[in-house]
Every structure is written in C-alpha cells, then in structure tokens.
Coordinates of C-alpha atoms in Angstrom, one line a residue:
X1 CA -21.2 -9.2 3.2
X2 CA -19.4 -11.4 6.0
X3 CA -16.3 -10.1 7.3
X4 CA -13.6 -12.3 9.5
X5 CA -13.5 -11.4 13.3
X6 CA -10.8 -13.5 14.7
X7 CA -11.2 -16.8 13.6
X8 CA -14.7 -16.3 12.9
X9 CA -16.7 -15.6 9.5
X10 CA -19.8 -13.5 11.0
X11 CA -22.2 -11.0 9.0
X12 CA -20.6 -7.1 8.7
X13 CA -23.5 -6.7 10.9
X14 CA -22.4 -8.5 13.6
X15 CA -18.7 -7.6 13.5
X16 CA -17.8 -5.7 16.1
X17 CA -15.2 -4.6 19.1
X18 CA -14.6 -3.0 22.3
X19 CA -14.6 1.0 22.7
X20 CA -11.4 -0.2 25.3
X21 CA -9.4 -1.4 21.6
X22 CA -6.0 0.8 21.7
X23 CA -6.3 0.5 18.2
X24 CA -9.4 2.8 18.6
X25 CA -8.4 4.4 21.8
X26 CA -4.7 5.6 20.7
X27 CA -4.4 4.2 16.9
X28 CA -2.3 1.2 17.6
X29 CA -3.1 -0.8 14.7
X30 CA -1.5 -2.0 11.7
X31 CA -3.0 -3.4 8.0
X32 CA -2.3 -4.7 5.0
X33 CA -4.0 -4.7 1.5
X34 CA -3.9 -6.7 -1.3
X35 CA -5.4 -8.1 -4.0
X36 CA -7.0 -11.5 -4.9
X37 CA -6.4 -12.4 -8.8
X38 CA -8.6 -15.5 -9.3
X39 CA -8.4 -17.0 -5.9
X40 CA -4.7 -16.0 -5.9
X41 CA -3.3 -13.7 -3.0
X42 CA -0.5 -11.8 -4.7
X43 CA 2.6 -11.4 -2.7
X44 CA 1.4 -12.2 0.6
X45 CA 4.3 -12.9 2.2
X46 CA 5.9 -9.9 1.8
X47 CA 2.4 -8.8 3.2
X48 CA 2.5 -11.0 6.0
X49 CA 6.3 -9.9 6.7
X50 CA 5.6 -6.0 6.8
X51 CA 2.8 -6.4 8.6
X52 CA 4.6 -9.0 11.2
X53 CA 7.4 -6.5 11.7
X54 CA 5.5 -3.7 12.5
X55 CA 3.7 -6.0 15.1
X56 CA 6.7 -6.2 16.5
X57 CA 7.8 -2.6 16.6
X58 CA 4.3 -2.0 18.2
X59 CA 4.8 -4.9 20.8
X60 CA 1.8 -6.4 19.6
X61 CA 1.9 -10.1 20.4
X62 CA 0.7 -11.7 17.3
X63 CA 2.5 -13.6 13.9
X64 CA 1.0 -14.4 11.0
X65 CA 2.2 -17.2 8.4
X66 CA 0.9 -18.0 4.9
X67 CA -1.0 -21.2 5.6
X68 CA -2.8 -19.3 8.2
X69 CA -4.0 -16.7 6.1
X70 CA -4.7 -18.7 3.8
X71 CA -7.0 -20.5 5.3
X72 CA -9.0 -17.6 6.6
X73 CA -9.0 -15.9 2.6
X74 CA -10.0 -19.1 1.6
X75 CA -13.1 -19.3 3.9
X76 CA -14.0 -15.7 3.8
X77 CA -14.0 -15.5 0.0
X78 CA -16.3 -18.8 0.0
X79 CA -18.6 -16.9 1.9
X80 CA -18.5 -14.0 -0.3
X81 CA -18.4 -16.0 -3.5
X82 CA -15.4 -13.6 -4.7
X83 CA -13.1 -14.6 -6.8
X84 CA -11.5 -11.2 -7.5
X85 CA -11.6 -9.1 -4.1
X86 CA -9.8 -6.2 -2.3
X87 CA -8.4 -7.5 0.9
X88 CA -7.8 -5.4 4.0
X89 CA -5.9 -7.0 6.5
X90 CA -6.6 -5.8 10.2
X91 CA -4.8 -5.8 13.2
X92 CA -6.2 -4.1 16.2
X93 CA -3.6 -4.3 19.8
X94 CA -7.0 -5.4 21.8
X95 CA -8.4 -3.8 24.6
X96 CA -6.9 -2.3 27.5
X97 CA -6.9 0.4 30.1
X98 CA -7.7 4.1 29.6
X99 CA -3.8 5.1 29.5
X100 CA -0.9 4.3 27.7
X101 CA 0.3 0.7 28.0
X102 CA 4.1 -0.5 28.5
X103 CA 3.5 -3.8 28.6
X104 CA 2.9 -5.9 25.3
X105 CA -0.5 -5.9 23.8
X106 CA -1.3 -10.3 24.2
X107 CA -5.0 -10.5 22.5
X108 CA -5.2 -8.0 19.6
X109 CA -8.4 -8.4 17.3
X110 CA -8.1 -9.6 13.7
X111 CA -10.1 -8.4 11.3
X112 CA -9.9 -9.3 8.0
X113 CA -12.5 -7.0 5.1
X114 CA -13.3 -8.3 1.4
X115 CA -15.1 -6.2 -1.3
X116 CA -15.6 -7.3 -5.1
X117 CA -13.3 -6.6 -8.0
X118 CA -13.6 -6.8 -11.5
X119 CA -10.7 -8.8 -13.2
X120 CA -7.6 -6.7 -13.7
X121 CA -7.7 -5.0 -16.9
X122 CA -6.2 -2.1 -18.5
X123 CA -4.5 0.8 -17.0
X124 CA -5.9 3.7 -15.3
X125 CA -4.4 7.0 -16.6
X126 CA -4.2 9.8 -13.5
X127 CA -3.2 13.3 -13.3
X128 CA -0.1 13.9 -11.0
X129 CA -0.2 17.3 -8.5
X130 CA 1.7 19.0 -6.0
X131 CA 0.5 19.0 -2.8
X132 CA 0.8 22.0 -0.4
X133 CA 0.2 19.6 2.7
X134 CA 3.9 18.4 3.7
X135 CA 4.3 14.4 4.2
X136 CA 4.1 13.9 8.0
X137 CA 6.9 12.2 9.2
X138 CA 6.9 8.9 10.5
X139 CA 5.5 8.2 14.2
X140 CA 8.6 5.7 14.6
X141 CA 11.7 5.1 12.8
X142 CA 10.8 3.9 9.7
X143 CA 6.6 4.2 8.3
X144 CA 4.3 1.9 9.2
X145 CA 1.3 0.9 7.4
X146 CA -0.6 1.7 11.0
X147 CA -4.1 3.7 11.7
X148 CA -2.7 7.1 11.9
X149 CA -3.9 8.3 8.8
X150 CA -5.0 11.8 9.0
X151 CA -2.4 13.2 7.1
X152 CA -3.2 11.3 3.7
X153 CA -7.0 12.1 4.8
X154 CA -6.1 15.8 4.7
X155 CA -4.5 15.8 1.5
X156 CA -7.4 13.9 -0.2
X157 CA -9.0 17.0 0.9
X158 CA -6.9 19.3 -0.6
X159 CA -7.2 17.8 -4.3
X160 CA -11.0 16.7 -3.5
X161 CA -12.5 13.3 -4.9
X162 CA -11.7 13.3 -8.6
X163 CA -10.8 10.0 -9.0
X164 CA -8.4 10.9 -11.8
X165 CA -5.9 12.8 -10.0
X166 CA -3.3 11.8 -7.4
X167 CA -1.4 14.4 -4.7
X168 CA 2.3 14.0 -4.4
X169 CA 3.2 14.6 -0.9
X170 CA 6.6 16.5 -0.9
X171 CA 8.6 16.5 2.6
X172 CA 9.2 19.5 4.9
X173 CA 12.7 20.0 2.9
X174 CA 11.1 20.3 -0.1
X175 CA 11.7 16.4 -1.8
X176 CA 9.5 14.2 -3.5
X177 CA 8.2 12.2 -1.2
X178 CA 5.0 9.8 -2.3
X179 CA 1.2 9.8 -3.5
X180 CA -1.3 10.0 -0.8
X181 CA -2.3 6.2 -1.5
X182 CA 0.8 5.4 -3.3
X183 CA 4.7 5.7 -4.5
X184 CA 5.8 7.1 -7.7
X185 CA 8.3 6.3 -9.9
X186 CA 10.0 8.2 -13.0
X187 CA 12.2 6.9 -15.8
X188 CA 15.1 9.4 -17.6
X189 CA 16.6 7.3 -20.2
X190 CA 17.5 3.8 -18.9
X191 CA 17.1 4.9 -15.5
X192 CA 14.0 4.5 -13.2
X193 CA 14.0 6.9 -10.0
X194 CA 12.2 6.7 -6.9
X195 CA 12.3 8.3 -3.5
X196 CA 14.3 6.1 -1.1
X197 CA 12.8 5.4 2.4
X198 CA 14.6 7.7 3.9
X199 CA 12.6 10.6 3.0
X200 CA 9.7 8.9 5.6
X201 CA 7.8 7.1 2.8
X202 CA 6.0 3.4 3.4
X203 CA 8.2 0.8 1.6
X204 CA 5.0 -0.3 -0.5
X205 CA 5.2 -3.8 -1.8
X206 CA 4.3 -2.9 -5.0
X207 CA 7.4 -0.3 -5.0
X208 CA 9.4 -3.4 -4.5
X209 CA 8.4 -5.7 -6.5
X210 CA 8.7 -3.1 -9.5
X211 CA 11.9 -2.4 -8.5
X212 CA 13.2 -6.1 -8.9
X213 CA 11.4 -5.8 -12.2
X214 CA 13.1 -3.2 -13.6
X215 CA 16.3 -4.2 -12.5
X216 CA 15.0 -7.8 -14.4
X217 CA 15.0 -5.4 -17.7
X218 CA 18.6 -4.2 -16.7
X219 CA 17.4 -0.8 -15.8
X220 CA 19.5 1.4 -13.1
X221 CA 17.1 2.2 -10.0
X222 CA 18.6 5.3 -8.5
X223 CA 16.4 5.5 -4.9
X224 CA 17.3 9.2 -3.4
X225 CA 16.7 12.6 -2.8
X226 CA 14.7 14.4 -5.2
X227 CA 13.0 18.1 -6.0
X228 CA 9.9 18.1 -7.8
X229 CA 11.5 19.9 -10.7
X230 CA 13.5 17.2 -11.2
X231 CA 10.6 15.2 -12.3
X232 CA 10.0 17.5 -14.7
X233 CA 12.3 16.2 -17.6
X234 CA 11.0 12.6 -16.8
X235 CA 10.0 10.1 -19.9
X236 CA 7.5 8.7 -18.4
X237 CA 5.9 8.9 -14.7
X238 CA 3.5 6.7 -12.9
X239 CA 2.6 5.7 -9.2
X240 CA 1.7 2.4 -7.9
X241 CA -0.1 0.7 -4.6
X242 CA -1.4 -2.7 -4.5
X243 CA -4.9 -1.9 -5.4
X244 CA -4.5 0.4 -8.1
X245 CA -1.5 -1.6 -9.3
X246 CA 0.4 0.6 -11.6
X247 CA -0.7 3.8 -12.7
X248 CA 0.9 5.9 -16.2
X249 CA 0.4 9.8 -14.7
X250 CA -0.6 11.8 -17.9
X251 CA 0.2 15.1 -16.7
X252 CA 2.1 16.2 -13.7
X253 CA 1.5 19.6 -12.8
X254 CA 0.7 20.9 -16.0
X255 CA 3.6 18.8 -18.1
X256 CA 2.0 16.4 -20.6
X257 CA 3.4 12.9 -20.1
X258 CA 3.2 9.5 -22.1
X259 CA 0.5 8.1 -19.5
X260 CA -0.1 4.1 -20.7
X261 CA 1.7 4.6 -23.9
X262 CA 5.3 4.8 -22.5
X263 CA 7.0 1.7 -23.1
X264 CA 8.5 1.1 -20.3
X265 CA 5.6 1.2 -18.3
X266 CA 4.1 -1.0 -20.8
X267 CA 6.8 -3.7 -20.2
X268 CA 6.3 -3.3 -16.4
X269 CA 2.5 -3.3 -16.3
X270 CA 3.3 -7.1 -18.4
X271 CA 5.6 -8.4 -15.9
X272 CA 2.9 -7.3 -13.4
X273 CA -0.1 -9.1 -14.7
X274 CA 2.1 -12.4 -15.6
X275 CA 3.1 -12.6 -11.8
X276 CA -0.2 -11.4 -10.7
X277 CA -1.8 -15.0 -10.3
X278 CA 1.1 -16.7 -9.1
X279 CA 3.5 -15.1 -7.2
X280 CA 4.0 -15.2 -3.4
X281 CA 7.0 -13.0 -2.7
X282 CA 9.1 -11.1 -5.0
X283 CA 11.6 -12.5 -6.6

C-alpha cells in the first residue's frame, strides 16, 4: 500500500514522522474522511473547508484547495489502483519543542491514507443503543474533527465490536447527542429531527448535505434539544457519516423500527447515491 507523506507517494513502510510532531506530542491534529465513488471525491470542499477552518482555530499554518487535493488523490489512487477507496485526510501541526507552543505551527505534516472499497451498494441495517459514557464536550468552541478521540474510543468499548450496533452518545444534561462515528436523524410525520450543534456534536458533512435534502423534499428540519425518549415515537431513525453513508437503525433500545424499508430514508439514500459521483459541495 503507498500512502502520501507531504507531497510524496512512498510505501506505508516508509511513511513516517518525528516523535517531536505536536500532533503526537499534544494531539494537535485535524482529518478528514471521505469517500471516492469511481474516481470521484464526494463533497470535498466542504471537506477541505471544515478541515481549513479548524486549521485555523488550531493556528496551524496550512490551506488546502480542491485542485491541490486533487492532484494528490489522483496520484495516490494511481498508485493503489483504487477506484473506490476510503480516504483519510491527515494534518499533523509538525514538530516542535517539548512544551506548549504559542506561536503558529508553519510546517505541519500531510498525510493522506487510502484503503479499498467495494462499490456502494445497499444499505446497512444497525441496531441503535444508549450509551452510559456521556459525550465529552468539545476541547474548543465548537467540535473539531481533531486527534482527541478517546472518548468515542471508550464508548466502542462499552457496546464492544459488533459491527451491527451503534452507541448514541447523550450529553451530561441528558440530550441526544450523536453516534460514536456518526449523527442521527429521526423523522415524526413530515418532520426530520436532529441534534443541533449546540449540544457539542461534529457538524458532519453528511449531516448537511442530508439536511439540504430533506429540505429539497419539502420536509421541516427541526435541529434542537432532545431526550432520548423523544426518539421513541419516531417513524423511522437512522445515522449517517461519510463512510457508512446512511444507515436505517432497526431497533433503538429495544423499539423495533422500519430500518431500510422506511420511505423516507428510501428517498434520501436515492438523492445520496445520484449525487454520489458528482457532487463537490452541497447544494
């Protein structure tokens, strides 16, 4: 497998960085992942834009545009021979001293992983369960998609390595908060409801761009405050991240639910696969 080291295309073997990295020293790191659907990148800009703000917020001096990226997915997949791939996005602030820096971080290390996937296909069907790890809040103001991940790391403990069930993080106040790997959504009627960002969740893309579709199929979003038992009396429930895509839960916490045969998750998962090998932003 070759991996990209900043601006380079080497062997995973030879991939590697200094102990002195902050990112490894105190976390200070960021990434991104997506998918690639037949060469295509879906919706890297708004990638490239969350990632480039939380550069920012991490005074790490370092932008990245769309041509740029996509020159180094282009190469990196040609070295693979992928077509179809998982894309991590990695950004490092670059070595230092032993300490905590002030002063902006000017040569952080890029790395940039691949792996294999199969072509997107149907939908997974997951179990949905509480969690009785509370949803750490965020380091900063708002979430970053950064290196501090023990918390989710710690829940995937709790509900083990069944790959059929996902843990719903709620916060310290009791609200639904998100999956450990993803958001969830749930639709009442013509409504579809989601934590807002507020509660300390990570604004996924995905989250976004299926909020602008459901809006597109003239449903109310209602973003908010909610209780788990609110969930309860939902139609239909699934979570989403830009892996997994969009996932029907079948059963959250012992409630049986529509999974893949609720229709409007039908009509989403449609929109999503359509815009799948084409779209850059959302729309």
């Amino acid at each position: 497998m070759f991996i990209y080291v900043n601006g380079e295309i080497v062997n995973k073997e030879a991939a590697v960085i200094s102990p002195f990295d902050h990112g490894y020293l105190y976390g200070m790191g960021l990434f991104e992942t997506f998918r690639i659907y037949d060469g295509h990148p879906f919706l890297l800009d708004n990638h490239l834009e969350r990632l480039n703000m939380g550069l920012e917020v991490l005074n790490i001096q370092k932008r990245f545009t769309r041509e740029e990226v996509k020159d180094a997915l282009k190469h990196l997949l040609d070295a693979n021979g992928f077509t179809n791939a998982y894309i991590r996005l990695n950004v490092s602030a670059g070595v230092g001293e032993v300490g905590l820096q002030v002063e902006p971080y000017q040569k952080p290390n890029v790395l940039i992983f691949a792996k294999p996937l199969q072509e997107a296909g149907e939908m997974a069907e997951k179990k949905a369960v509480l969690l009785k790890l509370k949803r750490n809040t965020p380091e900063g103001l708002t979430r970053l998609k950064s290196h501090h991940y023990m918390n989710n790391i710690l829940a995937k403990r709790e509900i083990g390595s069944t790959p059929d069930v996902e843990g719903i993080f709620l916060t310290e106040e009791g609200h639904i908060a998100e999956g450990i790997v993803s958001n969830i959504f749930w639709r009442k009627g013509k409504t579809l409801y989601t934590p807002a960002v507020e509660t300390g969740i990570l604004n996924g893309i995905t989250r976004q761009f299926i909020i602008q579709a459901a809006k597109g199929l003239e449903m109310d979003v209602e973003e908010g405050f909610f209780r788990p038992t609110e969930v309860f009396t939902a139609d239909e429930i699934f979570v989403t991240n830009s892996i997994q895509e969009i996932v029907p839960i079948l059963e959250y916490e012992g409630h049986q639910m529509p999974g893949k045969s609720g229709p409007i998750v039908q009509k989403l998962h449609q929109i999503y696969r359509e815009s799948s090998v084409v779209l850059w932003s959302i729309e």
